[in-house]
XYZ file of C-alpha atoms in Angstrom:
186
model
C -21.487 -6.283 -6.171
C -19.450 -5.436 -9.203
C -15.658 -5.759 -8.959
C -13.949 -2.489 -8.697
C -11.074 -1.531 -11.322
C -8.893 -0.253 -8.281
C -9.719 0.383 -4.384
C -7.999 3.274 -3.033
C -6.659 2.799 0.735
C -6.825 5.367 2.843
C -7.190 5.531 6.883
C -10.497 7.749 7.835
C -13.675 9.404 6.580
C -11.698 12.589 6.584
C -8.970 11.102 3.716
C -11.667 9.562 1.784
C -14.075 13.011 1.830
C -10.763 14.672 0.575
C -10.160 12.833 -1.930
C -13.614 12.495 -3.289
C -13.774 16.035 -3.407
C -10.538 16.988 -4.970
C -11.827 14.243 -7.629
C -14.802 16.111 -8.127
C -12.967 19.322 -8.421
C -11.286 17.980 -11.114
C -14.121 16.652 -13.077
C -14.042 13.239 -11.805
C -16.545 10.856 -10.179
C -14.173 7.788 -8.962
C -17.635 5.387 -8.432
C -18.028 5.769 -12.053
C -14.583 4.779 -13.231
C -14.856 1.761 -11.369
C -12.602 3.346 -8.487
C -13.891 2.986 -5.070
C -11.999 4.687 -1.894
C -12.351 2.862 1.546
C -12.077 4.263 4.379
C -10.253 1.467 7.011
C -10.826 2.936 9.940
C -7.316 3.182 10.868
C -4.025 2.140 9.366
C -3.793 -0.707 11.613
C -6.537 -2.803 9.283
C -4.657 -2.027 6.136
C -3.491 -6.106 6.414
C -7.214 -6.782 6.494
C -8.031 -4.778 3.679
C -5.208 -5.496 1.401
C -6.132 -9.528 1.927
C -9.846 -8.245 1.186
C -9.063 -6.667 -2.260
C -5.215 -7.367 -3.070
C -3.944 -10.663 -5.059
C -5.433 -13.131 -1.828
C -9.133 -11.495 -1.933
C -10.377 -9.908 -4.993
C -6.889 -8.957 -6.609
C -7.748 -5.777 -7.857
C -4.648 -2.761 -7.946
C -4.292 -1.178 -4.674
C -3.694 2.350 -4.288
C -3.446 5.023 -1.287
C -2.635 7.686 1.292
C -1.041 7.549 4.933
C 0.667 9.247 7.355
C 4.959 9.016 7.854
C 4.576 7.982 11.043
C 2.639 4.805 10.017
C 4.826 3.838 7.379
C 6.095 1.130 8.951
C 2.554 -0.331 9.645
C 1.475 0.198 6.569
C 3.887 -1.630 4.357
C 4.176 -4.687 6.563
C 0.075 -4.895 6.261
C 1.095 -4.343 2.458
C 3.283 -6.724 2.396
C 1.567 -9.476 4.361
C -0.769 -9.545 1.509
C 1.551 -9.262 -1.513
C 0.882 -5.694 -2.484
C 3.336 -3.426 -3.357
C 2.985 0.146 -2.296
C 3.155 1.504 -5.774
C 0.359 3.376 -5.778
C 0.861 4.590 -2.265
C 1.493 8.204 -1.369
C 2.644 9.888 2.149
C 1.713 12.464 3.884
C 4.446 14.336 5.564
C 2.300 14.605 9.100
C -1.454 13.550 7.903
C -3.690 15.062 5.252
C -5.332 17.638 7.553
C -1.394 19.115 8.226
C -1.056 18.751 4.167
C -4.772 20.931 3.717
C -3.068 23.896 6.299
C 0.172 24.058 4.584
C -1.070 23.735 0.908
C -3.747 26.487 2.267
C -2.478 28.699 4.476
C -2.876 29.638 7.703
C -4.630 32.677 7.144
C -7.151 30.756 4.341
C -7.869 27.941 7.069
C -8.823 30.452 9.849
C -11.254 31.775 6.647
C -12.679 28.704 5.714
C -13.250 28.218 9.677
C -15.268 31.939 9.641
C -17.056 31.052 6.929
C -18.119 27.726 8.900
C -19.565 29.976 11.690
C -16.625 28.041 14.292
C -14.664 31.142 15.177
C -15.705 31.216 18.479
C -14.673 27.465 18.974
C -11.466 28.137 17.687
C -11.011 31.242 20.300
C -12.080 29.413 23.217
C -9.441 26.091 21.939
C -6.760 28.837 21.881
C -7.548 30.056 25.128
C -7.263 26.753 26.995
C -4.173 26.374 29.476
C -2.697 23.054 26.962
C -3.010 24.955 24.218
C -1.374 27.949 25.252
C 2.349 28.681 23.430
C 1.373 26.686 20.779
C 1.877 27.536 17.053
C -1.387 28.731 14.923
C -0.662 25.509 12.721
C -0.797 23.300 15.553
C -3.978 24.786 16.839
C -5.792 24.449 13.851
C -4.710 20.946 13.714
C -6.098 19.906 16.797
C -9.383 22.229 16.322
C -9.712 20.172 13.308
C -9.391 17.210 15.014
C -10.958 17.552 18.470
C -14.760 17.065 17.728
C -16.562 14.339 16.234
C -17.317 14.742 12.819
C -14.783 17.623 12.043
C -12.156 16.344 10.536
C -14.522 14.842 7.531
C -16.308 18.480 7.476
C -13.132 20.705 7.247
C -11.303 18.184 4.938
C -14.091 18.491 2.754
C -14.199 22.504 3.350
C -10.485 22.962 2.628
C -10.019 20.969 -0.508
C -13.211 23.370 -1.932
C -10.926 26.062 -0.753
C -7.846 25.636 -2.408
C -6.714 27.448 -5.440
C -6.294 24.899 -8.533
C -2.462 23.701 -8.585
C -2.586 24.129 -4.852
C -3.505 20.872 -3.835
C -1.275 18.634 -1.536
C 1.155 16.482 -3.474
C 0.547 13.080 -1.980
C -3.391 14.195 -2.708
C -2.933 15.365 -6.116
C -0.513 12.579 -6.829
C -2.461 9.570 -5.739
C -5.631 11.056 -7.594
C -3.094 11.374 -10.838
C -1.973 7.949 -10.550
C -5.201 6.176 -10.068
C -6.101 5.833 -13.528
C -2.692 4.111 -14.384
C -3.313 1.838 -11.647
C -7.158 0.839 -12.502
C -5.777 0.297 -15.889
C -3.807 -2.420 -14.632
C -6.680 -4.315 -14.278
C -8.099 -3.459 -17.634
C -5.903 -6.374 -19.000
């Protein structure tokens, strides 16, 4: 295995197939600059993962995305293994709320069209729970309610938005990764 230049933290499949493909958008191809994103499987491992690859492991510059709600857990897994969240970005809800807002509402129900799930997406609405809820809640918990779906759309709305679109803590962490695999460089 060759040592990566930076690892990029993030908390599901759905993160790391957003990411990848914004990078792509953008002419980039993160395995090839040395940059490999890893998917923890929830914020809660971030301590395991930052021993893994941080100062204590392979000490190689840490970088990433998570949710304000997880804050907390997230820099006391940070700190427990002497990172810094420097290269860490938040996400005002999660990335999937980011992908709706930076969208739109009207884009997303679109991008679900074009996915042939409109019918899912009525039937979701018509549920008792789900009734009196806003359209950006509903899309967030279509998005989120079926195995699988969350990767799919975060892939399908990332292709969808317009350049200078993309979500900040998105577009930010991809702008700042190449500062922080250079940190390694020396």
């Amino acid at each position: 295995m060759t040592r990566p230049r930076a690892v990029v933290l993030v908390e599901g499949e759905s993160d790391r197939a957003a990411l990848l493909t914004l990078a792509a958008r953008r002419g980039r191809d993160l395995a090839a600059e040395g940059i490999e994103v890893v998917a923890m499987g929830g914020i809660t491992n971030t301590r395991s993962f930052a021993l893994r690859y941080g100062p204590h492991g392979l000490d190689v510059p840490l970088a990433g995305l998570y949710d304000a709600a997880d804050e907390d857990k997230l820099r006391r897994g940070l700190a427990t293994a002497g990172v810094e969240p420097t290269h860490f970005f938040r996400c005002t809800a999660d990335l999937e709320d980011e992908l709706i807002r930076a969208l739109g509402l009207e884009a997303v129900e679109a991008v679900i069209e074009a996915a042939g799930e409109t019918r899912s997406l009525r039937l979701l609405s018509g549920m008792p729970a789900q009734r009196g809820w806003s359209r950006e809640q509903l899309l967030r918990r279509f998005i989120g309610v079926r195995s699988g779906r969350k990767a799919k759309y975060a892939v399908l709305l990332t292709e969808a938005l317009p350049p200078g679109r993309e979500p900040e803590p998105l577009s930010a962490l991809l702008g700042s990764l190449e500062a922080c695999a250079a940190t390694s460089d020396r």
